[in-house]
mmCIF file of C-alpha atoms in Angstrom:
data_model
loop_
_atom_site.group_PDB
_atom_site.id
_atom_site.type_symbol
_atom_site.label_atom_id
_atom_site.label_comp_id
_atom_site.label_asym_id
_atom_site.label_seq_id
_atom_site.Cartn_x
_atom_site.Cartn_y
_atom_site.Cartn_z
ATOM 1 C CA MET A 1 98.015 68.469 135.199
ATOM 2 C CA ASN A 2 98.194 71.762 133.377
ATOM 3 C CA PHE A 3 99.815 71.057 129.998
ATOM 4 C CA SER A 4 100.730 74.676 129.253
ATOM 5 C CA SER A 5 103.009 74.789 132.363
ATOM 6 C CA ALA A 6 104.565 71.460 131.436
ATOM 7 C CA LEU A 7 105.584 72.747 128.100
ATOM 8 C CA GLY A 8 107.148 75.910 129.533
ATOM 9 C CA PRO A 9 106.081 79.432 129.175
ATOM 10 C CA ALA A 10 103.946 80.324 126.123
ATOM 11 C CA PRO A 11 105.901 82.344 123.467
ATOM 12 C CA PRO A 12 105.077 85.974 123.382
ATOM 13 C CA PRO A 13 102.380 86.852 120.934
ATOM 14 C CA SER A 14 103.727 87.826 117.470
ATOM 15 C CA PRO A 15 103.962 91.662 117.103
ATOM 16 C CA GLY A 16 101.171 93.201 115.047
ATOM 17 C CA TYR A 17 101.966 94.716 111.726
ATOM 18 C CA ASP A 18 100.355 97.982 112.695
ATOM 19 C CA GLN A 19 101.818 97.982 116.259
ATOM 20 C CA ASP A 20 105.626 97.649 115.718
ATOM 21 C CA PHE A 21 106.664 97.397 112.051
ATOM 22 C CA LEU A 22 110.362 96.643 112.609
ATOM 23 C CA LEU A 23 109.553 94.016 115.099
ATOM 24 C CA TRP A 24 106.973 92.423 112.836
ATOM 25 C CA LEU A 25 109.549 92.425 109.930
ATOM 26 C CA GLU A 26 112.087 90.708 112.163
ATOM 27 C CA ASP A 27 109.483 88.178 113.416
ATOM 28 C CA THR A 28 108.236 87.479 109.774
ATOM 29 C CA ALA A 29 111.945 86.910 108.700
ATOM 30 C CA ALA A 30 112.469 84.535 111.471
ATOM 31 C CA LYS A 31 109.354 82.602 110.706
ATOM 32 C CA LEU A 32 110.302 82.436 106.899
ATOM 33 C CA LYS A 33 113.717 81.203 107.802
ATOM 34 C CA ALA A 34 112.299 78.626 110.129
ATOM 35 C CA ARG A 35 109.688 77.572 107.379
ATOM 36 C CA ASP A 36 107.057 78.400 109.881
ATOM 37 C CA PHE A 37 104.502 79.362 107.181
ATOM 38 C CA GLU A 38 101.518 78.448 109.369
ATOM 39 C CA HIS A 39 102.078 81.364 111.675
ATOM 40 C CA LEU A 40 102.763 84.054 109.167
ATOM 41 C CA ASP A 41 100.547 87.017 108.816
ATOM 42 C CA LEU A 42 99.995 86.490 105.164
ATOM 43 C CA GLU A 43 97.799 89.394 104.420
ATOM 44 C CA ALA A 44 100.294 91.943 105.829
ATOM 45 C CA LEU A 45 103.135 90.056 104.173
ATOM 46 C CA ILE A 46 101.372 90.281 100.727
ATOM 47 C CA GLU A 47 100.635 93.931 101.287
ATOM 48 C CA GLU A 48 104.138 94.741 102.339
ATOM 49 C CA VAL A 49 105.907 92.874 99.422
ATOM 50 C CA GLY A 50 103.496 94.728 97.001
ATOM 51 C CA SER A 51 104.404 98.059 98.518
ATOM 52 C CA LEU A 52 108.144 97.427 97.966
ATOM 53 C CA GLY A 53 107.773 97.787 94.174
ATOM 54 C CA ARG A 54 105.629 100.907 94.588
ATOM 55 C CA SER A 55 108.224 102.272 96.879
ATOM 56 C CA GLN A 56 111.077 101.803 94.411
ATOM 57 C CA ARG A 57 109.100 103.291 91.467
ATOM 58 C CA ARG A 58 108.281 106.203 93.689
ATOM 59 C CA GLU A 59 111.969 106.623 94.634
ATOM 60 C CA LEU A 60 112.957 106.591 90.886
ATOM 61 C CA SER A 61 110.462 109.398 90.187
ATOM 62 C CA SER A 62 111.550 111.470 93.215
ATOM 63 C CA ARG A 63 115.313 111.189 92.410
ATOM 64 C CA LEU A 64 114.826 111.912 88.803
ATOM 65 C CA THR A 65 112.640 115.021 89.699
ATOM 66 C CA ARG A 66 115.337 116.339 92.012
ATOM 67 C CA LEU A 67 118.150 115.564 89.462
ATOM 68 C CA LEU A 68 116.237 117.492 86.817
ATOM 69 C CA GLU A 69 115.434 120.364 89.119
ATOM 70 C CA HIS A 70 119.045 120.914 89.970
ATOM 71 C CA LEU A 71 120.262 120.314 86.345
ATOM 72 C CA LEU A 72 117.806 123.095 85.347
ATOM 73 C CA LYS A 73 119.052 125.439 88.040
ATOM 74 C CA ARG A 74 122.589 124.788 87.228
ATOM 75 C CA LEU A 75 122.010 125.270 83.418
ATOM 76 C CA TYR A 76 119.631 128.270 83.458
ATOM 77 C CA VAL A 77 119.758 130.186 86.694
ATOM 78 C CA THR A 78 122.593 132.789 86.905
ATOM 79 C CA SER A 79 123.885 132.362 90.462
ATOM 80 C CA PRO A 80 127.587 131.404 90.514
ATOM 81 C CA GLN A 81 127.553 131.039 94.301
ATOM 82 C CA ASP A 82 125.039 128.345 94.122
ATOM 83 C CA ASP A 83 126.631 126.350 91.270
ATOM 84 C CA ARG A 84 128.751 124.192 93.574
ATOM 85 C CA GLY A 85 125.735 123.187 95.662
ATOM 86 C CA TRP A 86 123.720 122.354 92.720
ATOM 87 C CA GLU A 87 126.511 120.204 91.174
ATOM 88 C CA GLN A 88 126.787 118.437 94.508
ATOM 89 C CA THR A 89 123.140 117.632 94.543
ATOM 90 C CA ILE A 90 123.389 116.436 90.883
ATOM 91 C CA ARG A 91 126.264 114.138 91.861
ATOM 92 C CA HIS A 92 124.417 112.761 94.879
ATOM 93 C CA GLN A 93 121.149 112.083 92.987
ATOM 94 C CA ARG A 94 123.144 110.440 90.065
ATOM 95 C CA LEU A 95 124.897 108.140 92.639
ATOM 96 C CA GLU A 96 121.522 107.277 94.388
ATOM 97 C CA LEU A 97 119.905 106.541 90.962
ATOM 98 C CA ARG A 98 122.865 104.314 89.901
ATOM 99 C CA LEU A 99 122.463 102.407 93.308
ATOM 100 C CA LEU A 100 118.787 102.032 92.900
ATOM 101 C CA LEU A 101 119.050 100.866 89.241
ATOM 102 C CA GLU A 102 121.815 98.373 90.309
ATOM 103 C CA ASP A 103 119.630 96.987 93.061
ATOM 104 C CA SER A 104 116.445 96.819 90.730
ATOM 105 C CA PRO A 105 117.560 96.805 86.978
ATOM 106 C CA SER A 106 114.009 96.412 85.959
ATOM 107 C CA LEU A 107 113.441 99.972 86.913
ATOM 108 C CA LYS A 108 115.364 100.889 83.705
ATOM 109 C CA GLY A 109 112.290 99.898 81.672
ATOM 110 C CA LEU A 110 110.389 102.655 83.406
ATOM 111 C CA TRP A 111 113.061 105.279 82.638
ATOM 112 C CA VAL A 112 111.419 107.015 79.733
ATOM 113 C CA ASP A 113 107.945 107.130 81.448
ATOM 114 C CA ARG A 114 109.263 108.393 84.763
ATOM 115 C CA LEU A 115 111.625 110.834 83.163
ATOM 116 C CA GLY A 116 108.659 112.552 81.375
ATOM 117 C CA LYS A 117 106.746 112.890 84.537
ATOM 118 C CA ALA A 118 109.779 113.943 86.446
ATOM 119 C CA TRP A 119 110.572 116.731 83.919
ATOM 120 C CA THR A 120 107.072 118.157 84.231
ATOM 121 C CA GLU A 121 107.275 118.217 88.057
ATOM 122 C CA ALA A 122 110.830 119.623 87.961
ATOM 123 C CA LEU A 123 109.968 122.282 85.461
ATOM 124 C CA ALA A 124 107.007 123.406 87.613
ATOM 125 C CA LEU A 125 109.222 123.679 90.654
ATOM 126 C CA VAL A 126 111.856 125.704 89.195
ATOM 127 C CA ARG A 127 109.511 127.951 87.337
ATOM 128 C CA GLN A 128 107.797 128.579 90.654
ATOM 129 C CA ASP A 129 111.114 129.427 92.400
ATOM 130 C CA TYR A 130 112.647 131.329 89.599
ATOM 131 C CA PRO A 131 109.744 133.095 87.711
ATOM 132 C CA ASP A 132 111.955 135.520 85.806
ATOM 133 C CA THR A 133 114.295 132.786 84.406
ATOM 134 C CA PRO A 134 113.408 131.495 80.976
ATOM 135 C CA PHE A 135 113.430 127.626 81.229
ATOM 136 C CA PRO A 136 112.888 125.474 78.122
ATOM 137 C CA ASP A 137 109.542 123.716 77.683
ATOM 138 C CA GLU A 138 111.353 120.518 76.613
ATOM 139 C CA TRP A 139 114.628 118.977 77.914
ATOM 140 C CA PRO A 140 117.192 120.261 75.225
ATOM 141 C CA PHE A 141 119.757 117.340 75.766
ATOM 142 C CA GLU A 142 119.753 113.630 75.259
ATOM 143 C CA ALA A 143 117.661 111.878 77.855
ATOM 144 C CA ASP A 144 118.930 108.394 77.756
ATOM 145 C CA LEU A 145 119.986 106.786 81.039
ATOM 146 C CA GLU A 146 123.782 107.029 80.521
ATOM 147 C CA ALA A 147 123.724 110.723 79.598
ATOM 148 C CA MET A 148 121.406 111.618 82.487
ATOM 149 C CA LEU A 149 123.637 109.790 84.965
ATOM 150 C CA ASP A 150 127.104 111.019 83.647
ATOM 151 C CA ARG A 151 127.001 114.000 81.299
ATOM 152 C CA PRO A 152 127.975 117.487 82.740
ATOM 153 C CA PHE A 153 125.317 119.255 80.582
ATOM 154 C CA TRP A 154 126.278 122.759 81.889
ATOM 155 C CA GLN A 155 129.668 122.313 80.303
ATOM 156 C CA THR A 156 128.297 121.940 76.762
ATOM 157 C CA PRO A 157 125.221 124.177 76.295
ATOM 158 C CA PRO A 158 122.477 123.041 73.937
#
């Protein structure tokens, strides 16, 4: 007697991490829920969990850079027709930063370090786009989390 046929059809092989990421995630979640630890692809799971933290830190830096870039444009570039668009981008980045920090409050501890790097990147970008505009070498306002996420700096010049 063929035992494999007596047990029914064999389950389909687990999707490979590199073959179909979404399917691998769903399969891994199902195995974790079922406590089927024996069949987990532990190496891929460890790699993916580690990358989640890197991804959030990268998102914090990216959003801060974009926020500072548009704050600089709104504050120093004379282009009234663009002010509304820059303010919309500022509001959007602030909202996304709030949501990110709400989901991962530990990112607040990286604020000062990431803000300094984001400032350098944002300043380089706007100086390249607007070479005739005099931008400050240092951020002239308070740089604490609350101010950066709430204050309309362009309404009260430095």
